[in-house]
Coordinates of C-alpha atoms in Angstrom, one line a residue:
X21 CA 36.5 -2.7 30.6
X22 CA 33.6 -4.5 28.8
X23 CA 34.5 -5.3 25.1
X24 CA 33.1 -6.9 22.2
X25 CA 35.0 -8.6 19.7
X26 CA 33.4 -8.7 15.8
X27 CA 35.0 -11.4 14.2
X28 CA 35.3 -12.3 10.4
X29 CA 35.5 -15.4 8.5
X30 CA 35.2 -17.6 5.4
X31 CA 33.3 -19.8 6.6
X32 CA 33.4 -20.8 10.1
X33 CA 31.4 -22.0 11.8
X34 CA 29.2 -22.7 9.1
X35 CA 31.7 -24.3 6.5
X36 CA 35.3 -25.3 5.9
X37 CA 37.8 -22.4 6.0
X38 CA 38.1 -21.4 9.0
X39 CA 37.7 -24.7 10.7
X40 CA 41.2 -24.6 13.3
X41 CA 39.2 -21.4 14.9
X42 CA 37.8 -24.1 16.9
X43 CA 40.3 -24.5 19.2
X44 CA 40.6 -20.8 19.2
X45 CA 37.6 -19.2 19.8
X46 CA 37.4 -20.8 23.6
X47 CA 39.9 -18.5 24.7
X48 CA 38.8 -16.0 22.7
X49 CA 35.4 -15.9 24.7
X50 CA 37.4 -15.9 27.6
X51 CA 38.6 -12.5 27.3
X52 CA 35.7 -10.5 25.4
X53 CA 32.5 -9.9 27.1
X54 CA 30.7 -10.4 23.1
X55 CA 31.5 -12.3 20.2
X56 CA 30.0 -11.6 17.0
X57 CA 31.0 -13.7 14.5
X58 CA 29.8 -13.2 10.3
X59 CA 31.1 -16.0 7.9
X60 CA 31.3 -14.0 4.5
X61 CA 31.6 -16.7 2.2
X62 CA 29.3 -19.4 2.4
X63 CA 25.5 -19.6 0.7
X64 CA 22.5 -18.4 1.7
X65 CA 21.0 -20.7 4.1
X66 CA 23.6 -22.8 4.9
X67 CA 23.4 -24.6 8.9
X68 CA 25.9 -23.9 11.5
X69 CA 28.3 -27.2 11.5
X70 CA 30.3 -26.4 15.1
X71 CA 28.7 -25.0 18.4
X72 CA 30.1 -21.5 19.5
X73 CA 31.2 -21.2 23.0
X74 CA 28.3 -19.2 25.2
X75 CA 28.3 -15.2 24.7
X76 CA 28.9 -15.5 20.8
X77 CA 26.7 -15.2 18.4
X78 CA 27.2 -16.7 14.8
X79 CA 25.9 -15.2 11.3
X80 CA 25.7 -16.9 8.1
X81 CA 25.5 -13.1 6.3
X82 CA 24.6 -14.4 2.5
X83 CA 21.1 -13.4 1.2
X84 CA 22.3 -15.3 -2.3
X85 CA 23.3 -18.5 -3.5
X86 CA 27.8 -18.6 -3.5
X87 CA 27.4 -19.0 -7.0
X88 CA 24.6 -15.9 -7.9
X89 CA 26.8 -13.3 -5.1
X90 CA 30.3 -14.3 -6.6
X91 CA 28.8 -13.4 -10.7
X92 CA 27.1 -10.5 -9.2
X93 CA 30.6 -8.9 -7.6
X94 CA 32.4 -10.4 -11.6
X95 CA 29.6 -8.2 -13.2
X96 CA 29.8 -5.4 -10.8
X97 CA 34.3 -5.4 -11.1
X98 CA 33.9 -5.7 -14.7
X99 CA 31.6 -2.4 -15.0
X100 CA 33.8 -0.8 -12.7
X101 CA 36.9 -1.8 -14.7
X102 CA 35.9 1.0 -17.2
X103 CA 36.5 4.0 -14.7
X104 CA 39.1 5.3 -13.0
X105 CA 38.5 4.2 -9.3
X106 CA 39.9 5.4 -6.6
X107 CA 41.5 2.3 -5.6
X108 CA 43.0 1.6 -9.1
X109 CA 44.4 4.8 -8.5
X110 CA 46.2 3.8 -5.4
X111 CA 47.0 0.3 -6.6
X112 CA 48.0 1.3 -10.2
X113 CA 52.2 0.7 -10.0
X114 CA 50.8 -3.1 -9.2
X115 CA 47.9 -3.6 -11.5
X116 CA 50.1 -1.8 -14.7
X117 CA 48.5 -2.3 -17.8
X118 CA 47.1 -6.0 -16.7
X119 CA 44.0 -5.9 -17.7
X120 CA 43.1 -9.1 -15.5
X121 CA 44.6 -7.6 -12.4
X122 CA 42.5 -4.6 -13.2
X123 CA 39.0 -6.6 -13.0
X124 CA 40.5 -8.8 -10.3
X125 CA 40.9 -6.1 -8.0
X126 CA 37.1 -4.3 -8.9
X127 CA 36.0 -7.4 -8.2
X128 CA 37.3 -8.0 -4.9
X129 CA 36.4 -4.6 -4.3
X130 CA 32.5 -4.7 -5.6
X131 CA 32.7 -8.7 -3.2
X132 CA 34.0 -7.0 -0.4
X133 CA 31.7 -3.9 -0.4
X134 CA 28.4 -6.4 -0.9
X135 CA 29.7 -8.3 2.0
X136 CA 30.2 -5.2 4.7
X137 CA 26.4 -4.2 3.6
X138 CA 25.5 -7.6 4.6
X139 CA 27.7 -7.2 7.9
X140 CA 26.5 -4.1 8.9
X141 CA 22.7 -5.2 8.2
X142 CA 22.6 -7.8 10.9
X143 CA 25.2 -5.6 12.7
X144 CA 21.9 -3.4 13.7
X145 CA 20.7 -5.9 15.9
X146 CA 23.3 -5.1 18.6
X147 CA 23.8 -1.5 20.6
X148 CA 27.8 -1.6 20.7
X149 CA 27.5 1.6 22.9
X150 CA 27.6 -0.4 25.7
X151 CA 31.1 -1.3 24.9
X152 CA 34.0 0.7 26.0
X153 CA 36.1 -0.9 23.3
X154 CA 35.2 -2.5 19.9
X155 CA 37.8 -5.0 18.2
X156 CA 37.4 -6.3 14.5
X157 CA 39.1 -9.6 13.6
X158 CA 39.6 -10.3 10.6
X159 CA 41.1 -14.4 10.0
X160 CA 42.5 -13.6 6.9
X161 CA 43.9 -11.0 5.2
X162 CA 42.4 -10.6 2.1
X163 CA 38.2 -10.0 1.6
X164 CA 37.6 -10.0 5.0
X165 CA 40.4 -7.8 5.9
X166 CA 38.8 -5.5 3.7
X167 CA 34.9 -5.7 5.0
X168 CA 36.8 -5.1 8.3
X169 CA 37.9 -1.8 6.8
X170 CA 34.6 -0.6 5.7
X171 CA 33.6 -1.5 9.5
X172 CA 36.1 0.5 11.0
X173 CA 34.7 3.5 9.4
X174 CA 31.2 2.8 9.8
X175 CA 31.8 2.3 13.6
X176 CA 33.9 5.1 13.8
X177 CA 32.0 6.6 16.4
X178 CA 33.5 4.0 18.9
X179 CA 36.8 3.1 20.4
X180 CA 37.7 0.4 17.9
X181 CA 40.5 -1.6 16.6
X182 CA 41.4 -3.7 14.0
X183 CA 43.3 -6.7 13.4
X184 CA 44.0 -9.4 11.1
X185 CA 45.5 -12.9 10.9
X186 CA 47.8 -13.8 7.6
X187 CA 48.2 -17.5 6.3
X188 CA 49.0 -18.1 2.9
X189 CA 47.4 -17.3 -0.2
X190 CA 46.2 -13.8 1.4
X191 CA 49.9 -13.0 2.1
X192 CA 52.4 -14.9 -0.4
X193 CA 51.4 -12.8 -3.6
X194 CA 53.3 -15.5 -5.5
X195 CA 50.3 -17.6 -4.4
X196 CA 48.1 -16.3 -6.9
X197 CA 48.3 -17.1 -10.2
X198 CA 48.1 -13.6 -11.3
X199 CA 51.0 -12.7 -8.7
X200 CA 48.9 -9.9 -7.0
X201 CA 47.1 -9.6 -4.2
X202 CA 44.7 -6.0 -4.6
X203 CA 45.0 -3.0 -1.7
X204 CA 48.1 -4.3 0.2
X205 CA 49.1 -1.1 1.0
X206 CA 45.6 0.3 1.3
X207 CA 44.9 -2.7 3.9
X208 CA 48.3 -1.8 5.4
X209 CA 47.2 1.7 6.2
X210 CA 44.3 0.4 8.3
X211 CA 44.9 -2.7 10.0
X212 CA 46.4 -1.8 13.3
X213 CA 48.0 -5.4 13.8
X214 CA 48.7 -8.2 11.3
X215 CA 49.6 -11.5 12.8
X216 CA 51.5 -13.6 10.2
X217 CA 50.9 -17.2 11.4
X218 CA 54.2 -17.9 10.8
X219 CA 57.9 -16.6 10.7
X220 CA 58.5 -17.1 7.3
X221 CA 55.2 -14.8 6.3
X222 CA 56.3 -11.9 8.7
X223 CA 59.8 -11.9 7.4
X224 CA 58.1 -11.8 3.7
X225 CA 55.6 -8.9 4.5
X226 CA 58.4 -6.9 6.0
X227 CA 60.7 -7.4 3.1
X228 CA 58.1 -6.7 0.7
X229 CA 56.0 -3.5 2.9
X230 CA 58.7 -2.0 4.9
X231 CA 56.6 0.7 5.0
X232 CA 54.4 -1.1 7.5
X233 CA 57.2 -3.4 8.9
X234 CA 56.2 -2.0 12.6
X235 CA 52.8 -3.3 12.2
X236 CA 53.4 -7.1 11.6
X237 CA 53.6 -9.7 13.8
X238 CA 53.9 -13.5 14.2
X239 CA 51.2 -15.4 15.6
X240 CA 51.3 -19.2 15.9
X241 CA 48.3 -21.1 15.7
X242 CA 48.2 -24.1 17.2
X243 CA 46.5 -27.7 18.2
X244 CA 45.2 -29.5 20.9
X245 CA 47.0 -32.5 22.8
X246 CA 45.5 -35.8 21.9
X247 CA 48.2 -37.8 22.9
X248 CA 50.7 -40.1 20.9
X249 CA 50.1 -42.6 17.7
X250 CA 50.6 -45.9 18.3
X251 CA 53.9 -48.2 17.1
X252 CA 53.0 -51.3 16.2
X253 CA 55.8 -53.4 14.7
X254 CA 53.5 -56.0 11.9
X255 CA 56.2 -55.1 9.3
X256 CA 53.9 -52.3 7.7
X257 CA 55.1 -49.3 7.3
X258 CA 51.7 -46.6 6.7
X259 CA 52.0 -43.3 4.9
X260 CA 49.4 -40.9 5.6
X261 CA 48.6 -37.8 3.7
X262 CA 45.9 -35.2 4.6
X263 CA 44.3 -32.2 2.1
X264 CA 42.3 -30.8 -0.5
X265 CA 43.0 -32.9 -3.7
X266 CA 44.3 -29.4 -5.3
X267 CA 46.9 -28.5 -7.7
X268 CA 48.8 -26.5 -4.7
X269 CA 48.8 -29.7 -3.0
X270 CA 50.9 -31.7 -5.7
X271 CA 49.2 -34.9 -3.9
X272 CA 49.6 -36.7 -7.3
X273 CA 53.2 -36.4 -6.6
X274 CA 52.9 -39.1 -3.8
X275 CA 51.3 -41.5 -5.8
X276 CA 54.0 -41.0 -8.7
X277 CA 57.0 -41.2 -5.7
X278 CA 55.6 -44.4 -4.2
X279 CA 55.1 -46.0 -7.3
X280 CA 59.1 -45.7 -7.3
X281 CA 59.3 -47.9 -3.9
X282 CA 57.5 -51.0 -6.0
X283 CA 60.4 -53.2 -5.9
X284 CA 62.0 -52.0 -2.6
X285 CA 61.3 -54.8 -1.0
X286 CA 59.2 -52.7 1.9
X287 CA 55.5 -53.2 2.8
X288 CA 53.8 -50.2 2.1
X289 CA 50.4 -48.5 3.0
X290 CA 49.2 -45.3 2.0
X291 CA 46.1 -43.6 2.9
X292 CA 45.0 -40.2 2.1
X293 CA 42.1 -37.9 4.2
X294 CA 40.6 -35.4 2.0
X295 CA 38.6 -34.9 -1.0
X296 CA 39.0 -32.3 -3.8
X297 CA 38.7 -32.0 -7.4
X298 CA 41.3 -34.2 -8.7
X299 CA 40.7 -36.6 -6.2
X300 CA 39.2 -39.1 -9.1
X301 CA 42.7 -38.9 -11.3
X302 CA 44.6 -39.5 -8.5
X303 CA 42.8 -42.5 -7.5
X304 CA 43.3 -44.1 -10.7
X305 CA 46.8 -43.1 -10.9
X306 CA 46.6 -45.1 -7.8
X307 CA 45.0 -47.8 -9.1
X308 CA 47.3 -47.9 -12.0
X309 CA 51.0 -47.6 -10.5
X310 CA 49.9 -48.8 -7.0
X311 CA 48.9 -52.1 -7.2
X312 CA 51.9 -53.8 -5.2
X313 CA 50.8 -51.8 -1.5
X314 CA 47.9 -51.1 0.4
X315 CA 46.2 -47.7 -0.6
X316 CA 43.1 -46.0 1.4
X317 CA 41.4 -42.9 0.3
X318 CA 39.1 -42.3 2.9
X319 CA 37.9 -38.7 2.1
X320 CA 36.7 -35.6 3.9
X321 CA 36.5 -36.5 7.3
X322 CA 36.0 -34.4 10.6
X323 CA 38.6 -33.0 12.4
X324 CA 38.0 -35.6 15.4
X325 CA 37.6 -38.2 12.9
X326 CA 41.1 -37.6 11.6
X327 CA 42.5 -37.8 15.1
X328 CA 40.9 -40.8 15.8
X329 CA 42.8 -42.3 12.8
X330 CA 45.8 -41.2 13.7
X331 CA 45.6 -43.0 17.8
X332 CA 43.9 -45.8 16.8
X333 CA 46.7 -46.5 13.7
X334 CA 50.4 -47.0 14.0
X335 CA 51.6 -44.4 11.3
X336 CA 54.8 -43.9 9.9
X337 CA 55.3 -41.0 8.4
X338 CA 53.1 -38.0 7.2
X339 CA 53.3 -36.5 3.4
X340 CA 52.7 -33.1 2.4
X341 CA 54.5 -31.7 -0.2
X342 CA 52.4 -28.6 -1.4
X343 CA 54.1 -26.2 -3.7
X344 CA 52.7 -23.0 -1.2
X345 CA 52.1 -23.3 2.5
X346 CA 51.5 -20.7 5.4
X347 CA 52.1 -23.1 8.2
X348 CA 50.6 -26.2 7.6
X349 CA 48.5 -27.0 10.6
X350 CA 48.5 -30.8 9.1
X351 CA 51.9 -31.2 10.0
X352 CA 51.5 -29.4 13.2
X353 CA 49.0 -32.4 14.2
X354 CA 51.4 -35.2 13.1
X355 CA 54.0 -33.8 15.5
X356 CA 51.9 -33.2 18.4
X357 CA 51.0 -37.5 17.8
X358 CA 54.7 -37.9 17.8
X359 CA 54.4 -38.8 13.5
X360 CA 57.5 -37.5 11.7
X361 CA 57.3 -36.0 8.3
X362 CA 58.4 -35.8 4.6
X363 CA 57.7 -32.5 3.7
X364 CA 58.6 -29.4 1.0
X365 CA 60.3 -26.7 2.4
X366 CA 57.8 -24.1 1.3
X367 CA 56.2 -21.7 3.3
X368 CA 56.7 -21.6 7.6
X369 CA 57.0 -25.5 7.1
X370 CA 60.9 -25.5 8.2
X371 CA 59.4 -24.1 11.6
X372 CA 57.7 -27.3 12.4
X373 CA 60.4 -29.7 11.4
X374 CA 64.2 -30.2 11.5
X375 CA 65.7 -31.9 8.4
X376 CA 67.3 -34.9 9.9
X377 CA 65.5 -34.1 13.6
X378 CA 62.1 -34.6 13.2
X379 CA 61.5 -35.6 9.3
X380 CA 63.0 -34.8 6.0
X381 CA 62.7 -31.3 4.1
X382 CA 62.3 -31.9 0.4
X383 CA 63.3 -29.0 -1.9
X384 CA 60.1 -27.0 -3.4
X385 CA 60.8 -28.4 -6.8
X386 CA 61.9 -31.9 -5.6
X387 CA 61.9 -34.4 -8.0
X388 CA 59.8 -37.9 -7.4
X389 CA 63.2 -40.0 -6.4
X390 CA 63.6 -37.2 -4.1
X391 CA 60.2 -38.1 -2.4
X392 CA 60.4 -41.7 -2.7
X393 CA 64.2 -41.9 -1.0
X394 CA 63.2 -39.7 1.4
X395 CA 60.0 -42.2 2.4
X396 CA 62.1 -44.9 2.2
X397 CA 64.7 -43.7 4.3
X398 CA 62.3 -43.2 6.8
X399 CA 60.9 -46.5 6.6
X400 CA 64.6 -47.7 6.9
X401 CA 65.5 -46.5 10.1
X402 CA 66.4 -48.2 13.0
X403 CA 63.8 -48.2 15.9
X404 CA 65.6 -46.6 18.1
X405 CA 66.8 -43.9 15.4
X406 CA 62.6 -43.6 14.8
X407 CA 62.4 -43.2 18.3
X408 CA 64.0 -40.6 18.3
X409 CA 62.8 -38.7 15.5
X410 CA 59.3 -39.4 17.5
X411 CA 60.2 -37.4 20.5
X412 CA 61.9 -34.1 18.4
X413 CA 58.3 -33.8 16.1
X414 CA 56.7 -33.9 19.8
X415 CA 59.1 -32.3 21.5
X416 CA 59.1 -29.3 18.7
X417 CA 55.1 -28.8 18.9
X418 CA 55.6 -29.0 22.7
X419 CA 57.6 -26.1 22.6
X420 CA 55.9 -23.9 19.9
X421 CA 52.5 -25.2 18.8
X422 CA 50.4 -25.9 22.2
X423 CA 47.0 -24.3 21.2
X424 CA 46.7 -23.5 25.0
X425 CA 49.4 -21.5 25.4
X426 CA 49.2 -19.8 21.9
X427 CA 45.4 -19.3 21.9
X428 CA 45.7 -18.4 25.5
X429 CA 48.7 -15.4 24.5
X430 CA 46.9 -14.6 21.8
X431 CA 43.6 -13.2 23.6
X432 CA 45.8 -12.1 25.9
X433 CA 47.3 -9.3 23.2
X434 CA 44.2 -8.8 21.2
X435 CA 42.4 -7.7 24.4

């Protein structure tokens, strides 16, 4: 059976997003005779940044600058706003008498719509009747689940199905700061699979939709091996950290716990990949409260690049204590390099460590002696204790986060 797979992202492989479908898409090409990939959300002209495997073929689809597309679909959701749509109708026991939910969810709707025009334009450049089957896949849940909507109609005509990926901010509507997430149910009606990437997110669809219990999933994503991170015994122990400098990812909060550890009497180094908009308070936070230990903020780097860190560097323990996860794929490297961690239990975090196993579960609303004991304890324990807190993080990924064998499954299903 030949098949053609029409997948939908952020970004990828133009831009950030997206970026751990890189590990993915191999096997996905493995199984579909066609790729067609259309990154909805990046500006017009923007470069490819990674290489698609052969038999795909990548589309940047913006005709506008981010900025001019994203005030068009505000302007466009706020005219709307005015009438009774037929998707406020559906969606009005969420929206209520918000009027910020009301233009939020025009506004995803007018973004959505622009971006399945754009879709479906370059979408003309390929005869699909060749195929005997069609599949759309959306990555997340949220705009791009609805483009992939609008393309199951318009290729209605074929033998098509559609399917989506959940993380976190398209699935957790506690994630958003208005605490709503537009067309859940609408979205529900005509996915045919959603693949939470993690336990925790299928159990909270289900609880919330149990309407459309029977049509979620989990789905693990997962890395590559790259082997194990050095131990080196020179009395240092290193502290890595690795996001966005965002609000969701409290990284602030490190900074504040290790200033905590300044008379402890340990030798401390902290370095932190990623950049983001608060990066620059957080470095003088740093340079304020930290001036007793070593502290590194080396910024965005590649995904290789942060690899090459992490086997070429004897680290101690890795940090993330975001107030909202999916399943952070930052811890899921550490483990896979044998790094324990200090993380909040938030999100499918709890299903890539074991309190007292592999690392240390903070609460979500830990306090900064909660963070800073935990990193000391750490730093505390006996080598052969670390040891063995080594081989469970390993041992865990080995078991549950190979990309080979979940990528590999994966394909499998969708196909």
């Amino acid at each position: 059976m030949k098949q053609c797979l029409i997948l939908l992202t952020i970004g990828y492989p133009f831009g950030p997003g997206d970026m751990y479908l890189e590990n993915e898409l191999p096997f996905l090409a493995g199984k579909f005779d066609k790729i067609l990939i259309f990154a909805q959300d990046m500006g017009r002209g923007v470069e490819a940044a990674w290489p698609v495997p052969d038999g795909a073929d990548a589309y940047n689809i913006s005709t506008k600058s981010k900025k001019a597309g994203r005030l068009g679909d505000i302007s466009r959701g706020f005219f709307r706003s005015f009438f009774r749509t037929e998707r406020y109708t559906e969606d009005k026991k969420y929206v209520g008498r918000s009027s910020a939910k009301r233009l939020f969810l025009e506004y995803f709707e007018a973004r959505s719509t622009r971006h399945f025009k754009e879709t479906a334009r370059l979408l003309e450049r390929y005869d699909l009747s060749g195929f005997d089957r069609v599949v759309i896949y959306s990555y997340w849940f949220f705009a791009t689940a609805r483009t992939g909507v609008f393309l199951k109609e318009h290729l209605r005509h074929h033998n098509v199905s559609f399917i989506s990926r959940g993380h976190r901010y398209d699935i957790y509507d506690y994630a958003n700061r208005l605490s709503y997430l537009p067309e859940r149910d609408f979205l529900f009606e005509h996915v045919d699979r959603l693949y939470a990437c993690s336990i925790d997110g299928q159990r909270y669809l289900c609880e919330k939709f149990p309407r459309w219990r029977d049509k979620v999933d989990c789905a693990y994503l997962g890395t590559r091996d790259r082997g194990l991170s050095p131990i080196k015994n020179d009395g240092i122990f290193r502290i890595v950290s690795c996001s966005r400098a965002a609000p969701v990812k409290r990284v602030d909060r490190i900074a504040r716990a290790l200033a905590l550890l300044r008379d402890s009497g340990l030798k401390l180094s902290w370095v932190h990949i990623g950049d983001g908009k608060e990066l620059p308070k957080i470095k003088r936070l740093a340079a304020e409260q930290l001036g007793f230990m070593d502290v590194e903020f080396k910024g965005r780097l590649s995904n290789a690049d942060v690899f090459g860190y992490y086997l070429n560097n004897p680290v101690g323990v890795f940090v993330n204590v975001s107030n909202s996860e999916g399943l952070p794929v930052s811890i899921m490297e550490a483990s896979s390099l044998g790094i324990p961690s200090v993380a909040a239990d938030v999100g499918g975090t709890r299903e890539l460590l074991s309190d007292g196993v592999s690392g240390f579960l903070l609460g979500r609303d830990f306090s900064d002696r909660e963070l800073a004991d935990a990193i000391e304890r750490m730093a505390r324990l006996p080598a052969d204790e670390y040891e063995v807190f080594r081989r469970q993080a390993r041992l865990n990924w080995e078991r549950n986060f190979r990309a080979e064998v979940n990528y590999a499954r994966f394909a499998e299903v969708i196909s």
